[in-house]
Structures are given as C-alpha cells and as structure tokens.
PDB file of C-alpha atoms in Angstrom:
ATOM      1  CA  MET A   1     -21.712  -0.759   7.726  1.00  0.00           C
ATOM      2  CA  GLY A   2     -19.111   1.351   9.512  1.00  0.00           C
ATOM      3  CA  TYR A   3     -19.179  -0.919  12.557  1.00  0.00           C
ATOM      4  CA  ALA A   4     -18.800  -3.993  10.360  1.00  0.00           C
ATOM      5  CA  ILE A   5     -15.819  -2.515   8.505  1.00  0.00           C
ATOM      6  CA  VAL A   6     -14.131  -1.481  11.760  1.00  0.00           C
ATOM      7  CA  GLY A   7     -14.737  -4.984  13.102  1.00  0.00           C
ATOM      8  CA  ILE A   8     -13.358  -6.693  10.007  1.00  0.00           C
ATOM      9  CA  GLY A   9     -10.310  -4.409   9.869  1.00  0.00           C
ATOM     10  CA  THR A  10      -9.636  -4.931  13.584  1.00  0.00           C
ATOM     11  CA  TRP A  11     -10.001  -8.693  13.250  1.00  0.00           C
ATOM     12  CA  PHE A  12      -7.553  -8.755  10.314  1.00  0.00           C
ATOM     13  CA  LEU A  13      -5.120  -6.469  12.132  1.00  0.00           C
ATOM     14  CA  VAL A  14      -5.149  -8.469  15.368  1.00  0.00           C
ATOM     15  CA  SER A  15      -4.985 -11.860  13.663  1.00  0.00           C
ATOM     16  CA  ASP A  16      -2.078 -10.838  11.395  1.00  0.00           C
ATOM     17  CA  LEU A  17      -0.178  -8.622  13.831  1.00  0.00           C
ATOM     18  CA  HIS A  18       1.970 -11.314  15.413  1.00  0.00           C
ATOM     19  CA  GLU A  19       3.400 -12.725  12.178  1.00  0.00           C
ATOM     20  CA  GLY A  20       6.169 -11.367   9.998  1.00  0.00           C
ATOM     21  CA  VAL A  21       6.778  -7.840  11.316  1.00  0.00           C
ATOM     22  CA  LEU A  22       9.661  -9.001  13.488  1.00  0.00           C
ATOM     23  CA  SER A  23      11.066 -11.198  10.727  1.00  0.00           C
ATOM     24  CA  ASN A  24      14.775 -11.174   9.903  1.00  0.00           C
ATOM     25  CA  SER A  25      13.969 -10.632   6.247  1.00  0.00           C
ATOM     26  CA  SER A  26      13.555  -7.035   5.089  1.00  0.00           C
ATOM     27  CA  GLU A  27      11.211  -8.268   2.381  1.00  0.00           C
ATOM     28  CA  ASN A  28       8.906 -10.029   4.853  1.00  0.00           C
ATOM     29  CA  ARG A  29       8.880  -6.973   7.132  1.00  0.00           C
ATOM     30  CA  PHE A  30       8.039  -4.730   4.170  1.00  0.00           C
ATOM     31  CA  CYS A  31       5.194  -6.940   2.960  1.00  0.00           C
ATOM     32  CA  LYS A  32       3.724  -7.437   6.418  1.00  0.00           C
ATOM     33  CA  LEU A  33       3.972  -3.749   7.326  1.00  0.00           C
ATOM     34  CA  ALA A  34       2.236  -2.719   4.102  1.00  0.00           C
ATOM     35  CA  ILE A  35      -0.556  -5.209   4.788  1.00  0.00           C
ATOM     36  CA  LEU A  36      -0.950  -4.044   8.401  1.00  0.00           C
ATOM     37  CA  LEU A  37      -1.098  -0.429   7.209  1.00  0.00           C
ATOM     38  CA  GLY A  38      -3.825  -1.494   4.793  1.00  0.00           C
ATOM     39  CA  TYR A  39      -5.852  -2.942   7.662  1.00  0.00           C
ATOM     40  CA  THR A  40      -5.351   0.312   9.570  1.00  0.00           C
ATOM     41  CA  TRP A  41      -6.712   2.283   6.607  1.00  0.00           C
ATOM     42  CA  LEU A  42      -9.689  -0.069   6.497  1.00  0.00           C
ATOM     43  CA  ILE A  43     -10.416   0.671  10.162  1.00  0.00           C
ATOM     44  CA  GLY A  44     -10.089   4.405   9.423  1.00  0.00           C
ATOM     45  CA  HIS A  45     -12.516   3.955   6.536  1.00  0.00           C
ATOM     46  CA  GLY A  46     -15.076   2.371   8.850  1.00  0.00           C
ATOM     47  CA  ILE A  47     -14.624   5.064  11.491  1.00  0.00           C
ATOM     48  CA  TRP A  48     -15.093   7.763   8.854  1.00  0.00           C
ATOM     49  CA  LEU A  49     -18.330   6.077   7.775  1.00  0.00           C
ATOM     50  CA  LEU A  50     -19.531   6.376  11.367  1.00  0.00           C
ATOM     51  CA  ILE A  51     -18.526   9.962  12.126  1.00  0.00           C
ATOM     52  CA  GLY A  52     -17.935  11.913   8.932  1.00  0.00           C
ATOM     53  CA  SER A  53     -21.201  11.886   7.011  1.00  0.00           C
ATOM     54  CA  SER A  54     -21.876  15.625   7.336  1.00  0.00           C
ATOM     55  CA  HIS A  55     -18.324  16.685   6.390  1.00  0.00           C
ATOM     56  CA  PRO A  56     -17.870  18.530   3.046  1.00  0.00           C
ATOM     57  CA  TYR A  57     -15.056  16.154   2.023  1.00  0.00           C
ATOM     58  CA  PHE A  58     -16.922  13.044   3.232  1.00  0.00           C
ATOM     59  CA  TYR A  59     -16.799  11.168  -0.083  1.00  0.00           C
ATOM     60  CA  ASP A  60     -13.223  12.184  -0.811  1.00  0.00           C
ATOM     61  CA  VAL A  61     -11.986  10.802   2.503  1.00  0.00           C
ATOM     62  CA  LEU A  62     -14.287   7.781   2.252  1.00  0.00           C
ATOM     63  CA  LEU A  63     -13.102   6.785  -1.228  1.00  0.00           C
ATOM     64  CA  HIS A  64      -9.422   7.411  -0.637  1.00  0.00           C
ATOM     65  CA  THR A  65      -9.151   5.677   2.729  1.00  0.00           C
ATOM     66  CA  PHE A  66     -10.491   2.566   1.036  1.00  0.00           C
ATOM     67  CA  PHE A  67      -9.154   2.652  -2.524  1.00  0.00           C
ATOM     68  CA  LEU A  68      -5.784   4.247  -1.842  1.00  0.00           C
ATOM     69  CA  GLY A  69      -5.189   3.463   1.821  1.00  0.00           C
ATOM     70  CA  PHE A  70      -6.511  -0.066   2.005  1.00  0.00           C
ATOM     71  CA  ALA A  71      -6.313  -1.282  -1.597  1.00  0.00           C
ATOM     72  CA  PHE A  72      -2.936   0.171  -2.553  1.00  0.00           C
ATOM     73  CA  SER A  73      -1.345  -0.850   0.743  1.00  0.00           C
ATOM     74  CA  MET A  74      -2.489  -4.389  -0.073  1.00  0.00           C
ATOM     75  CA  ILE A  75      -1.058  -4.068  -3.586  1.00  0.00           C
ATOM     76  CA  TRP A  76       2.323  -2.873  -2.252  1.00  0.00           C
ATOM     77  CA  GLY A  77       2.328  -5.644   0.346  1.00  0.00           C
ATOM     78  CA  HIS A  78       1.616  -8.442  -2.111  1.00  0.00           C
ATOM     79  CA  ALA A  79       3.219  -7.244  -5.365  1.00  0.00           C
ATOM     80  CA  PRO A  80       6.893  -8.102  -4.616  1.00  0.00           C
ATOM     81  CA  LYS A  81       5.971 -11.759  -4.165  1.00  0.00           C
ATOM     82  CA  LEU A  82       2.981 -12.184  -6.479  1.00  0.00           C
ATOM     83  CA  LEU A  83       4.138 -10.231  -9.539  1.00  0.00           C
ATOM     84  CA  PRO A  84       6.860 -12.772 -10.413  1.00  0.00           C
ATOM     85  CA  LEU A  85       4.409 -15.639  -9.907  1.00  0.00           C
ATOM     86  CA  PHE A  86       1.970 -14.125 -12.402  1.00  0.00           C
ATOM     87  CA  LEU A  87       4.813 -13.981 -14.905  1.00  0.00           C
ATOM     88  CA  ASN A  88       5.974 -17.513 -14.136  1.00  0.00           C
ATOM     89  CA  LEU A  89       9.253 -16.423 -12.532  1.00  0.00           C
ATOM     90  CA  ARG A  90      10.963 -17.654  -9.391  1.00  0.00           C
ATOM     91  CA  GLY A  91      11.648 -15.445  -6.390  1.00  0.00           C
ATOM     92  CA  THR A  92      10.555 -11.879  -5.693  1.00  0.00           C
ATOM     93  CA  VAL A  93      11.120  -8.364  -7.014  1.00  0.00           C
ATOM     94  CA  PHE A  94      11.734  -6.789  -3.612  1.00  0.00           C
ATOM     95  CA  TYR A  95      14.619  -4.416  -3.054  1.00  0.00           C
ATOM     96  CA  ASP A  96      15.250  -1.902  -0.287  1.00  0.00           C
ATOM     97  CA  LYS A  97      14.273   1.217  -2.268  1.00  0.00           C
ATOM     98  CA  LEU A  98      10.636   0.102  -2.021  1.00  0.00           C
ATOM     99  CA  TRP A  99      10.763   1.125   1.663  1.00  0.00           C
ATOM    100  CA  TRP A 100      11.111   4.774   0.612  1.00  0.00           C
ATOM    101  CA  GLY A 101       8.181   4.480  -1.742  1.00  0.00           C
ATOM    102  CA  ILE A 102       5.799   3.057   0.822  1.00  0.00           C
ATOM    103  CA  MET A 103       6.880   5.549   3.497  1.00  0.00           C
ATOM    104  CA  VAL A 104       6.250   8.518   1.210  1.00  0.00           C
ATOM    105  CA  PHE A 105       3.004   6.971  -0.048  1.00  0.00           C
ATOM    106  CA  GLU A 106       1.611   6.452   3.463  1.00  0.00           C
ATOM    107  CA  PHE A 107       2.783   9.873   4.678  1.00  0.00           C
ATOM    108  CA  SER A 108       1.341  11.710   1.682  1.00  0.00           C
ATOM    109  CA  LEU A 109      -1.960   9.849   1.928  1.00  0.00           C
ATOM    110  CA  ALA A 110      -2.274  10.493   5.672  1.00  0.00           C
ATOM    111  CA  SER A 111      -1.403  14.164   5.119  1.00  0.00           C
ATOM    112  CA  ARG A 112      -3.959  14.354   2.331  1.00  0.00           C
ATOM    113  CA  MET A 113      -6.643  12.910   4.613  1.00  0.00           C
ATOM    114  CA  VAL A 114      -5.750  15.336   7.420  1.00  0.00           C
ATOM    115  CA  ALA A 115      -5.872  18.279   4.989  1.00  0.00           C
ATOM    116  CA  SER A 116      -9.270  17.092   3.764  1.00  0.00           C
ATOM    117  CA  ILE A 117     -10.662  16.628   7.268  1.00  0.00           C
ATOM    118  CA  LEU A 118      -9.343  20.043   8.356  1.00  0.00           C
ATOM    119  CA  GLU A 119     -10.659  21.557   5.110  1.00  0.00           C
ATOM    120  CA  ILE A 120      -7.377  22.994   3.822  1.00  0.00           C
ATOM    121  CA  PRO A 121      -7.793  22.721   0.009  1.00  0.00           C
ATOM    122  CA  PRO A 122      -4.357  24.082  -1.072  1.00  0.00           C
ATOM    123  CA  LEU A 123      -2.502  21.640   1.177  1.00  0.00           C
ATOM    124  CA  ARG A 124      -4.818  18.843   0.086  1.00  0.00           C
ATOM    125  CA  LYS A 125      -3.984  19.527  -3.572  1.00  0.00           C
ATOM    126  CA  VAL A 126      -0.250  19.375  -2.856  1.00  0.00           C
ATOM    127  CA  PHE A 127      -0.607  15.958  -1.241  1.00  0.00           C
ATOM    128  CA  VAL A 128      -2.908  14.759  -4.032  1.00  0.00           C
ATOM    129  CA  VAL A 129      -0.099  15.424  -6.525  1.00  0.00           C
ATOM    130  CA  ILE A 130       2.546  13.841  -4.299  1.00  0.00           C
ATOM    131  CA  ASN A 131       0.313  10.823  -3.745  1.00  0.00           C
ATOM    132  CA  GLY A 132      -0.261  10.341  -7.471  1.00  0.00           C
ATOM    133  CA  LEU A 133       3.439  10.670  -8.269  1.00  0.00           C
ATOM    134  CA  VAL A 134       4.385   8.176  -5.569  1.00  0.00           C
ATOM    135  CA  ILE A 135       1.885   5.619  -6.879  1.00  0.00           C
ATOM    136  CA  LEU A 136       3.412   5.985 -10.333  1.00  0.00           C
ATOM    137  CA  LEU A 137       6.921   5.763  -8.880  1.00  0.00           C
ATOM    138  CA  MET A 138       6.086   2.600  -6.931  1.00  0.00           C
ATOM    139  CA  PHE A 139       4.800   0.878 -10.070  1.00  0.00           C
ATOM    140  CA  ILE A 140       7.931   1.967 -11.942  1.00  0.00           C
ATOM    141  CA  MET A 141      10.161   0.653  -9.136  1.00  0.00           C
ATOM    142  CA  LEU A 142       8.352  -2.696  -9.180  1.00  0.00           C
ATOM    143  CA  LEU A 143       8.730  -2.911 -12.962  1.00  0.00           C
ATOM    144  CA  VAL A 144      12.423  -1.998 -12.768  1.00  0.00           C
ATOM    145  CA  GLY A 145      12.896  -4.742 -10.177  1.00  0.00           C
ATOM    146  CA  LEU A 146      11.032  -7.164 -12.406  1.00  0.00           C
ATOM    147  CA  VAL A 147      13.103  -6.313 -15.496  1.00  0.00           C
ATOM    148  CA  ALA A 148      16.336  -6.641 -13.492  1.00  0.00           C
ATOM    149  CA  LYS A 149      15.175 -10.025 -12.214  1.00  0.00           C
ATOM    150  CA  VAL A 150      14.350 -11.278 -15.710  1.00  0.00           C
ATOM    151  CA  ARG A 151      17.771 -10.142 -16.967  1.00  0.00           C
ATOM    152  CA  ARG A 152      19.552 -11.906 -14.110  1.00  0.00           C
ATOM    153  CA  MET A 153      17.529 -15.064 -14.697  1.00  0.00           C
ATOM    154  CA  LYS A 154      18.272 -15.039 -18.421  1.00  0.00           C
ATOM    155  CA  GLU A 155      21.981 -14.668 -17.673  1.00  0.00           C
ATOM    156  CA  THR A 156      21.913 -17.617 -15.279  1.00  0.00           C
ATOM    157  CA  ASN A 157      19.301 -19.548 -17.304  1.00  0.00           C
ATOM    158  CA  TYR A 158      16.912 -19.933 -14.327  1.00  0.00           C
ATOM    159  CA  LEU A 159      13.622 -19.095 -16.020  1.00  0.00           C
ATOM    160  CA  ILE A 160      10.861 -21.586 -15.309  1.00  0.00           C
ATOM    161  CA  LYS A 161      10.039 -23.463 -18.459  1.00  0.00           C
TER     162      LYS A 161
END
C-alpha cells in the first residue's frame, strides 16, 4: 500500500506541478501551493507506511500525515474558491492573510512530525497545540472572508438569485 500511495502522490504532484504556481494571481498561487503541499504529505504518508512500522509513534505520524497534511492542505487549497460556490455566491473568499495561516500550519505540522519521529514528546505537544490553533484560525479567517464578501455583495446587490 505504501508503494501505491507514493506512486499516486508522485503522479498527482508531477501532473499538477506545471500549472498555477507561477500564476500572476496570488489566489491561484496560494491554492496551487496548498494542493502541491497536500500531494507532498501524501507521498510522506506512503513513505512512512514503508519504513516506520516499528516506530513507537507510527500511528500518530501515519494518521496525521494523511488527515492533517494531505486532507487539510486540500481543504485550504480548495476552500477559497469552493466555499462561495456552496453558498451560491460569486467569486472567492481569498485574501492575503491566508498565506500566514498556511505557512504556520505547514511548519507546525512538519515540526510535529519531526518531533514524533525523533521521539521528543514535550516538543511534539507544543506543536500539537499550535497545529490545532492554526486549524481553528484558518477556519475563522475563511469565515471572516466569507462574511465580508456577503456584506459587500449585499451592499452592491450582486447576490446570485
């Protein structure tokens, strides 16, 4: 299974790598970078399946490389564009402060994984807390962007009917 996951993640990464990262739009760069980071976490998940089975934190690293690294990177990469669509609104909820959120999220998750692999429980706990707070903060930032968008659309009467 590890080989298959590494293969799938590599295929996604290579096939998506050439599009969007060098875009002129900050929003497109943000979305594409988050998605590419998600593919990277998926590859890391597959590698960990292959090499980490005897490690004391095997399941911790295994679960969090997939569900936080891969899944949440995909959520951050798609949410600015898809969230308004689900609510029948035009446009996106992207704004530049989301860059800070994803940078801290990825750094704290990578640090958490390193602390787990090196078996440093106190450092791991610190990054667990930071990771959880950043996830909460990212959802709040997306909701704030969404509320601001709805207010602007009501003022200009651009809501889709």
